[in-house]
Coordinates of C-alpha atoms in Angstrom, one line a residue:
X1290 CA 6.8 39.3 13.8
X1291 CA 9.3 38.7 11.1
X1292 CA 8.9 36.7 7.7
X1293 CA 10.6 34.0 9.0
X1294 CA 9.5 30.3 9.0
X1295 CA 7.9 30.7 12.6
X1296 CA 5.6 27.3 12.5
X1297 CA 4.5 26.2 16.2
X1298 CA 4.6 23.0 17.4
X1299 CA 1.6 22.2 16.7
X1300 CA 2.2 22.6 12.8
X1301 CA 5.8 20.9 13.1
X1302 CA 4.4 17.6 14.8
X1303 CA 1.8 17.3 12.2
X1304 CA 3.3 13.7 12.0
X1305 CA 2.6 12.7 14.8
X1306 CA -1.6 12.5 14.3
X1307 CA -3.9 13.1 11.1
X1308 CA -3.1 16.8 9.4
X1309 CA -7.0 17.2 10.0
X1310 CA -7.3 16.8 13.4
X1311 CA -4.4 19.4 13.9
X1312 CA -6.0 21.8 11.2
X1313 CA -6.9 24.9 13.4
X1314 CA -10.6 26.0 12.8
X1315 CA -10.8 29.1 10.5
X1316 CA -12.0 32.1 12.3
X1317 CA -14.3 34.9 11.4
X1318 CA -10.2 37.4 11.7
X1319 CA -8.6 34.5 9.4
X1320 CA -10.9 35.0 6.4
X1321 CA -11.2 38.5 7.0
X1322 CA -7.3 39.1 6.9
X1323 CA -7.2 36.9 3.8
X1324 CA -9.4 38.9 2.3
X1325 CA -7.5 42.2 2.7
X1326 CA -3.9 40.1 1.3
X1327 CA -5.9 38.9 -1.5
X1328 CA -7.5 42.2 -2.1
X1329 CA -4.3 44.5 -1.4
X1330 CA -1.7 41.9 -2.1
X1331 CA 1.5 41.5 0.0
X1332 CA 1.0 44.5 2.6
X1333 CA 2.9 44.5 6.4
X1334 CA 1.1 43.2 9.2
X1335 CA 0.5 47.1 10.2
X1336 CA -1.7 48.1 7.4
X1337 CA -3.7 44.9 8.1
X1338 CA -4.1 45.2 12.0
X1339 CA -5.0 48.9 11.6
X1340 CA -7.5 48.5 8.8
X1341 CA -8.8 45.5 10.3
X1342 CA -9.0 46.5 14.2
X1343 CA -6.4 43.6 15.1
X1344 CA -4.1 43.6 18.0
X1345 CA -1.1 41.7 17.9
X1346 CA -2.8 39.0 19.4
X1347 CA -5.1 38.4 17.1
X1348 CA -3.3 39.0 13.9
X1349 CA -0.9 36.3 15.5
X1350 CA -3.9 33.9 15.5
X1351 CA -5.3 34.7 12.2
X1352 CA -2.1 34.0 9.9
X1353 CA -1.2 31.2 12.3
X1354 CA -4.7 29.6 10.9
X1355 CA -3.6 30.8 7.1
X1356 CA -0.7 29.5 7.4
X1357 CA -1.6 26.1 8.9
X1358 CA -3.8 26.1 5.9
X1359 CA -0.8 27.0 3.5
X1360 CA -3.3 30.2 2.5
X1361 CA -0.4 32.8 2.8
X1362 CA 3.5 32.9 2.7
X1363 CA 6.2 35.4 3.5
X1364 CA 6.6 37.5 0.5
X1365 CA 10.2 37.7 -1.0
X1366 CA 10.3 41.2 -1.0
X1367 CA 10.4 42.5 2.7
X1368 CA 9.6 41.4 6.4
X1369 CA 6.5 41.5 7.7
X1370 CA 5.0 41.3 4.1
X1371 CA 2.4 38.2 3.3
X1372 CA 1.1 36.9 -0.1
X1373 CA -2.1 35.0 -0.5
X1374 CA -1.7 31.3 -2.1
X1375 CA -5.0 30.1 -4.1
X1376 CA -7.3 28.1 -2.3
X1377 CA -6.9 25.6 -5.3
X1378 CA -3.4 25.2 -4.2
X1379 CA -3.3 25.4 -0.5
X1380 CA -6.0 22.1 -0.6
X1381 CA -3.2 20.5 -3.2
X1382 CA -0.2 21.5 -0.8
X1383 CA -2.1 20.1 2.1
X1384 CA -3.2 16.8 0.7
X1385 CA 0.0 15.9 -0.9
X1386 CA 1.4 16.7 2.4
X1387 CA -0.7 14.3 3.9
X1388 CA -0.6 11.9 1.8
X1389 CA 3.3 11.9 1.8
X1390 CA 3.0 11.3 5.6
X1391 CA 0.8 8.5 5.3
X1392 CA 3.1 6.9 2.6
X1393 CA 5.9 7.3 5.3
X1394 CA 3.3 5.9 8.2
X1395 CA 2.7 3.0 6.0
X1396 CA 6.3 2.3 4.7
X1397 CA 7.4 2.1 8.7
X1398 CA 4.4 0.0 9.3
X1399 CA 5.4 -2.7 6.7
X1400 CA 9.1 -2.9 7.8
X1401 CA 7.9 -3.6 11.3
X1402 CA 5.1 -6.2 10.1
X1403 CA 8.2 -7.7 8.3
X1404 CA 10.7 -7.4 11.2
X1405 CA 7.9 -8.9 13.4
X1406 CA 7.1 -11.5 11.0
X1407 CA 10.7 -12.7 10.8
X1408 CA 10.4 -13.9 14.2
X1409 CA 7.9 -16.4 13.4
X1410 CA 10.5 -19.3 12.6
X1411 CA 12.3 -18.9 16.1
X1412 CA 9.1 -18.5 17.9
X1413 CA 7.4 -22.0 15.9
X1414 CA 10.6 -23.6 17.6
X1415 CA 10.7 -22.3 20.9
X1416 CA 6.7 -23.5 20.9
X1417 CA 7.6 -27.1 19.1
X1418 CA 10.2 -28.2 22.1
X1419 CA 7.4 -26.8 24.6
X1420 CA 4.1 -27.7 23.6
X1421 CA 3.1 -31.4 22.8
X1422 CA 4.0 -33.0 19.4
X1423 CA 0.9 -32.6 17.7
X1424 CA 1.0 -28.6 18.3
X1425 CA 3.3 -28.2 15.6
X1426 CA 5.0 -30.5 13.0
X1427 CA 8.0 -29.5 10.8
X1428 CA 8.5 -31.6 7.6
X1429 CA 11.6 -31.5 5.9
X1430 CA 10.2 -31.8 1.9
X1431 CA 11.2 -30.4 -1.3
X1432 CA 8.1 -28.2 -3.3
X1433 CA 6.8 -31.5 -4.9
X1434 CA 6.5 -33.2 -1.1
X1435 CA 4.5 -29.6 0.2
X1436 CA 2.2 -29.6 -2.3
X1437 CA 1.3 -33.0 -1.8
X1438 CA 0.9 -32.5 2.1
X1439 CA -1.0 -28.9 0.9
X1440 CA -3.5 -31.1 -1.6
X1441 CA -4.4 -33.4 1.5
X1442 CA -4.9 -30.9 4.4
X1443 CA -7.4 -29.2 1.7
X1444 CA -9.2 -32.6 1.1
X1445 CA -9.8 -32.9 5.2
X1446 CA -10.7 -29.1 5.0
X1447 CA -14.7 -28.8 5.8
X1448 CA -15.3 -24.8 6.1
X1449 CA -12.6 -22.4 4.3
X1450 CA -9.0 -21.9 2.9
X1451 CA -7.5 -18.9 3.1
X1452 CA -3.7 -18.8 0.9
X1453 CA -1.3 -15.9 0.9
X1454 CA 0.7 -16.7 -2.4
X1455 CA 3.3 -14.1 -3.3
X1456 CA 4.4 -16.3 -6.2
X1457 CA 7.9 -17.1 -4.7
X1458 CA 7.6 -20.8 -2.9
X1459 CA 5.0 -23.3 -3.6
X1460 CA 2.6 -21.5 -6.1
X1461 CA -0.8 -22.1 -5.1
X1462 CA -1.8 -22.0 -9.3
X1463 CA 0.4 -25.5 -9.3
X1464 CA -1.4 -27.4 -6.2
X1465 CA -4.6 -25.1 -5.7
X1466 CA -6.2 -25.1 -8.7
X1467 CA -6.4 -28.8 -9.7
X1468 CA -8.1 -29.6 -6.3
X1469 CA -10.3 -26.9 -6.2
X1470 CA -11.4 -27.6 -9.9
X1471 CA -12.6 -31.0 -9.1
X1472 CA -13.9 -30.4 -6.0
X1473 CA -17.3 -28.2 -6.8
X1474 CA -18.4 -29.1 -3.0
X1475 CA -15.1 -28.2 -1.1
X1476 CA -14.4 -25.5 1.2
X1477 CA -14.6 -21.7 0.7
X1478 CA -11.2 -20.6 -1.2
X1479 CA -9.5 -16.7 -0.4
X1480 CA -6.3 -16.0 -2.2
X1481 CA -4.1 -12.8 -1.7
X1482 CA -1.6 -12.7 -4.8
X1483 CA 0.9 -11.1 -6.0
X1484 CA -0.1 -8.4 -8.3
X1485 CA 2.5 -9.4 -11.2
X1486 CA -0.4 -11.8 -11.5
X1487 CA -2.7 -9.5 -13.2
X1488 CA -0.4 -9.7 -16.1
X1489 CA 0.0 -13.1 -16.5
X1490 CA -2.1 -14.6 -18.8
X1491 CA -1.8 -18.2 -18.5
X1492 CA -2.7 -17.5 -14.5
X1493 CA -5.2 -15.4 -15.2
X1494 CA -7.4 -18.2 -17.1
X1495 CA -7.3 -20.6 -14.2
X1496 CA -8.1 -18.1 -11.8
X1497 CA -11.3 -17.2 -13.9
X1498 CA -12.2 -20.8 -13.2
X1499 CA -11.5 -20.7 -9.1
X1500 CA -13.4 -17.1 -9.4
X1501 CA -16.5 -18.9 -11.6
X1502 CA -16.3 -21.9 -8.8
X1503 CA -17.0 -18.8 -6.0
X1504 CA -13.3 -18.3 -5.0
X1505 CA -12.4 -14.7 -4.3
X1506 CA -9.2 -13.3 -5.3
X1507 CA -7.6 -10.1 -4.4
X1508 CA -4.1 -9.0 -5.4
X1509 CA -1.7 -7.0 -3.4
X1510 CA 1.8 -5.2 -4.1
X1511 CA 3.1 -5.7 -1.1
X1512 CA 6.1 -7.8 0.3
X1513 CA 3.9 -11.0 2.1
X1514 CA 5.3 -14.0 3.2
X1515 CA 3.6 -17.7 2.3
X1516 CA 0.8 -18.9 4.0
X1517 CA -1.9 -21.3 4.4
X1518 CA -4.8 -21.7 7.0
X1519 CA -7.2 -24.4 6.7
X1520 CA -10.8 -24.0 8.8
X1521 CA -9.0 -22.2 10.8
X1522 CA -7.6 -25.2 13.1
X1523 CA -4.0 -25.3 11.0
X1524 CA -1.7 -22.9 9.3
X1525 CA 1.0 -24.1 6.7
X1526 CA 4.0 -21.8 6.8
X1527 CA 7.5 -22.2 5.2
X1528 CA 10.5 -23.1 6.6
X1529 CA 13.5 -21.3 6.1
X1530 CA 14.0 -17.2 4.9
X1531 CA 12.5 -15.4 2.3
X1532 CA 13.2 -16.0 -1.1
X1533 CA 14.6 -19.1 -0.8
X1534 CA 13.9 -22.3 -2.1
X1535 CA 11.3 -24.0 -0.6
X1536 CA 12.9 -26.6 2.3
X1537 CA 10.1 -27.5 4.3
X1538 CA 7.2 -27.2 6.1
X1539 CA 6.0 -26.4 9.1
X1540 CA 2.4 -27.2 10.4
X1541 CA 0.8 -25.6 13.3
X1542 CA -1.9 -26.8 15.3
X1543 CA -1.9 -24.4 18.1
X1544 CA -4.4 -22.8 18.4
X1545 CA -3.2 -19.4 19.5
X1546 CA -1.0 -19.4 16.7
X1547 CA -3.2 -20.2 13.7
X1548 CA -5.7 -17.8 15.5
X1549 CA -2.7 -14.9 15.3
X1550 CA -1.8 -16.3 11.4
X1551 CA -5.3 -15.8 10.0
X1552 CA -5.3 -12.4 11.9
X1553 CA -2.1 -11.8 9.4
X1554 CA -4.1 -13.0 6.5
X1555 CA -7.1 -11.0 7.4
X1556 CA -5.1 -7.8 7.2
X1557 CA -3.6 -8.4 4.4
X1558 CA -6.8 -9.0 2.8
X1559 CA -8.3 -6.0 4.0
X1560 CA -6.1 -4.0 2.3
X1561 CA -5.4 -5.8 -1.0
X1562 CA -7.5 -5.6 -4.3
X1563 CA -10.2 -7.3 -6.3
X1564 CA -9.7 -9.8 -8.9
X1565 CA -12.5 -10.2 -9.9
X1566 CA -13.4 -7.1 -10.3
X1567 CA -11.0 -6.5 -12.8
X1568 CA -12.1 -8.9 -15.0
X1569 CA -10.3 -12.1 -13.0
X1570 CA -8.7 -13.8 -15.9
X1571 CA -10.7 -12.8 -18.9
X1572 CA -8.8 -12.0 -21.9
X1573 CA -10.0 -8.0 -22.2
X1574 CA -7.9 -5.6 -22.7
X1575 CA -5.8 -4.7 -19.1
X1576 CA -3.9 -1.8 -20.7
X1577 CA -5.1 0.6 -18.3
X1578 CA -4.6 -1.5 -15.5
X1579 CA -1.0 -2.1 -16.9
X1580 CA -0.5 1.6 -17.3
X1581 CA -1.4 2.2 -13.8
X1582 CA 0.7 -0.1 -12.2
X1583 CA 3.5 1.8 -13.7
X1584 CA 2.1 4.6 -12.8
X1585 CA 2.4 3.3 -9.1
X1586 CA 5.6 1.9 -9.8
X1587 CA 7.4 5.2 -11.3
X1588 CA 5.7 7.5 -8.8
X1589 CA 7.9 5.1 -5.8
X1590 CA 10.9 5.7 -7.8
X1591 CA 11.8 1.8 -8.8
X1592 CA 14.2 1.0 -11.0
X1593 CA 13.3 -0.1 -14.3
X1594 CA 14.2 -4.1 -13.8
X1595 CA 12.3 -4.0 -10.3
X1596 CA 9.4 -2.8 -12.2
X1597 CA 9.6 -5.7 -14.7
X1598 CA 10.3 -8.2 -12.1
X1599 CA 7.3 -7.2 -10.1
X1600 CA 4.9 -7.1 -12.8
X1601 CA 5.8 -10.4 -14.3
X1602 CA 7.1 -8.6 -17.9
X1603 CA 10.9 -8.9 -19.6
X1604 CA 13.1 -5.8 -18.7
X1605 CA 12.3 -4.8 -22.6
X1606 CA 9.2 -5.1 -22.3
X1607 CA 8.6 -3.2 -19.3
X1608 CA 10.8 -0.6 -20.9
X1609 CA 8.7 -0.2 -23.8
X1610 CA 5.5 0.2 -21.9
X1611 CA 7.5 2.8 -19.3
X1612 CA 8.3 5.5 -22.6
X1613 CA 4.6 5.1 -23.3
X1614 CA 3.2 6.0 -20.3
X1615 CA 5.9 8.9 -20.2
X1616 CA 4.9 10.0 -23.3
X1617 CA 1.2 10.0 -22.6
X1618 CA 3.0 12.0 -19.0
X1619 CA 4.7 14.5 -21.3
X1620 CA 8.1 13.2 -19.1
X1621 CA 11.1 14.0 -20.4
X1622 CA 12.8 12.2 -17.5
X1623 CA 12.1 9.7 -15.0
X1624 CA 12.5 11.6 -12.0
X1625 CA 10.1 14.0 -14.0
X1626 CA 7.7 10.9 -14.8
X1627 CA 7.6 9.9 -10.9
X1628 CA 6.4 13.6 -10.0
X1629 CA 3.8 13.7 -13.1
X1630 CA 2.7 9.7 -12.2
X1631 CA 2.1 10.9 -8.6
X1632 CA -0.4 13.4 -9.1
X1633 CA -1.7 11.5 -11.9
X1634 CA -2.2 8.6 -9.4
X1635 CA -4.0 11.2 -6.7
X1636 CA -6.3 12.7 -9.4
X1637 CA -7.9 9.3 -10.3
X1638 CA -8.2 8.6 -6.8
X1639 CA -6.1 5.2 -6.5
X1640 CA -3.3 5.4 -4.1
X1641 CA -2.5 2.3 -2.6
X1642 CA -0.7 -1.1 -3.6
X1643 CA 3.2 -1.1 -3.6
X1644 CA 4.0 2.2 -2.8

């Protein structure tokens, strides 16, 4: 063996499936032969096999399982040679390797939910001219038309209403919660929304109502498309692409669909966070939970005005609160800041959101 990068396949296709489940179990020779490195520092393979009683085999086996657990590298000054690596900073190496192949996981993941997604406007159409009327119903409205159509399907609701509301069309603050404040009996509310809402103060104080009435509110950071399922019988979805102005409506009655819709939501919900817990729409201080969401934000790299956009704040104002928090970081860069904010993020334990 040489000191060249040798890694199986089992190492290389760590992608593939969890890192642990491809971790190979350490052996009784492994430690032992990380004890001598660490002991006699970076000494060739023969010194190790003949002090341990190793054949080739075996020694083969043993820095395979060091290496999988990033315990040993080639040392730089001859082949054959191994140095130890900390156990502090194998576990660091492995678990920001990990988590870097999750992020990628979940990055594919949300372009194909969106690629999917942006099929649903061909496929409402194909199942309008082939299903009966009442299946599905497109109305041609401006925002003021959908919100009234939005405030009576909630009226006729009798069980729950669940609202994905990413702040872009028909914001569910402008039709939601006037109904829902007068209606003490009405159904069950769940809103997903967009986390710029955290910092929005105005929005904030309403939703402390719909919380106080028994809505639950969750916030999520990222991209989600508008939608609306009442008792589970019918969805309201959008017409037209993303982004755009609202120009219509379409209602869906078929049952398969809305079933496949609150699936959607479900997901979405799954992974999205509390409100409430957060102090839905009280007036404390949410400095931290600013300063984290720039955290998040630096650590993915965005640029400064796609940070202020997402977070509802003026470019200059986002600006301001990015040199703090790279001045609490110690960054003298913002390439520097995203490195710093990413392990910052991993030692308080709170990866997630818009990554």
């Amino acid at each position: 063996m040489d000191g060249q990068e040798h890694e199986s396949p089992l190492v290389q296709n760590r992608s593939a499936a969890a890192l642990t489940d491809l971790l190979p179990p350490m052996t009784e020779n492994a430690v032992a032969l990380y004890e001598f490195l660490a002991m006699h520092g970076g000494r060739i393979e023969s010194d190790a096999a003949a002090t341990l009683g190793l054949d080739c085999a075996h020694l083969d086996a043993a820095l395979h399982v060091l290496r999988a657990h990033r315990l040993v590298r080639p040392a730089p000054d001859g082949d054959g040679c191994w140095d130890t690596v900390g156990p502090e900073c194998a576990v660091v190496d492995l678990i920001f390797e990990e988590e870097a192949r999750l992020q990628r996981a979940q990055a594919t993941l949300v372009k194909a939910r969106e690629k999917i997604l942006g099929l649903l406007p061909s496929y409402l159409d194909g199942l309008r001219q082939r299903t009966p009327s009442n299946a599905i119903d497109v109305v041609q409205a401006d925002a003021g038309t959908v919100v009234k159509l939005l405030v009576e399907h909630f009226h006729a609701a009798t069980t729950d209403v669940r609202v994905i509301d990413p702040a872009r069309e028909v914001a569910a603050i402008r039709w939601l919660f006037p109904v829902a404040a007068t209606n003490a009996h009405g159904p069950a509310i769940r809103l997903v929304l967009d986390q710029a809402m955290r910092h929005d103060s105005a929005a904030r104080r309403q939703l402390a109502l719909l919380c106080d009435g028994g809505a639950q509110v969750r916030t999520t950071g990222r991209e989600s498309r508008w939608l609306v399922v009442f008792d589970r019988r019918t969805a309201l979805v959008p017409l037209g692409e993303r982004h755009e102005p609202v120009r219509g409506i379409a209602v869906v009655r078929n049952s398969a669909v809305v079933e496949s819709l609150s699936a959607a939501f479900e997901l979405l919900w799954d992974s999205a966070q509390s409100f409430a817990a957060n102090g839905c729409g009280h007036d404390g201080d949410s400095s931290d939970e600013l300063r984290l969401e720039i955290l998040r934000h630096l650590a993915a790299g965005k640029k400064d005005e796609v940070v202020a956009r997402r977070l509802g704040l003026s470019v200059r104002t986002c600006r301001r609160h990015i040199a703090e928090v790279m001045e609490r970081l110690g960054a003298e860069s913002r390439f520097q800041a995203g490195v710093l904010a990413e392990r910052e993020i991993f030692r308080r334990g709170l990866l997630g959101g818009d990554r």
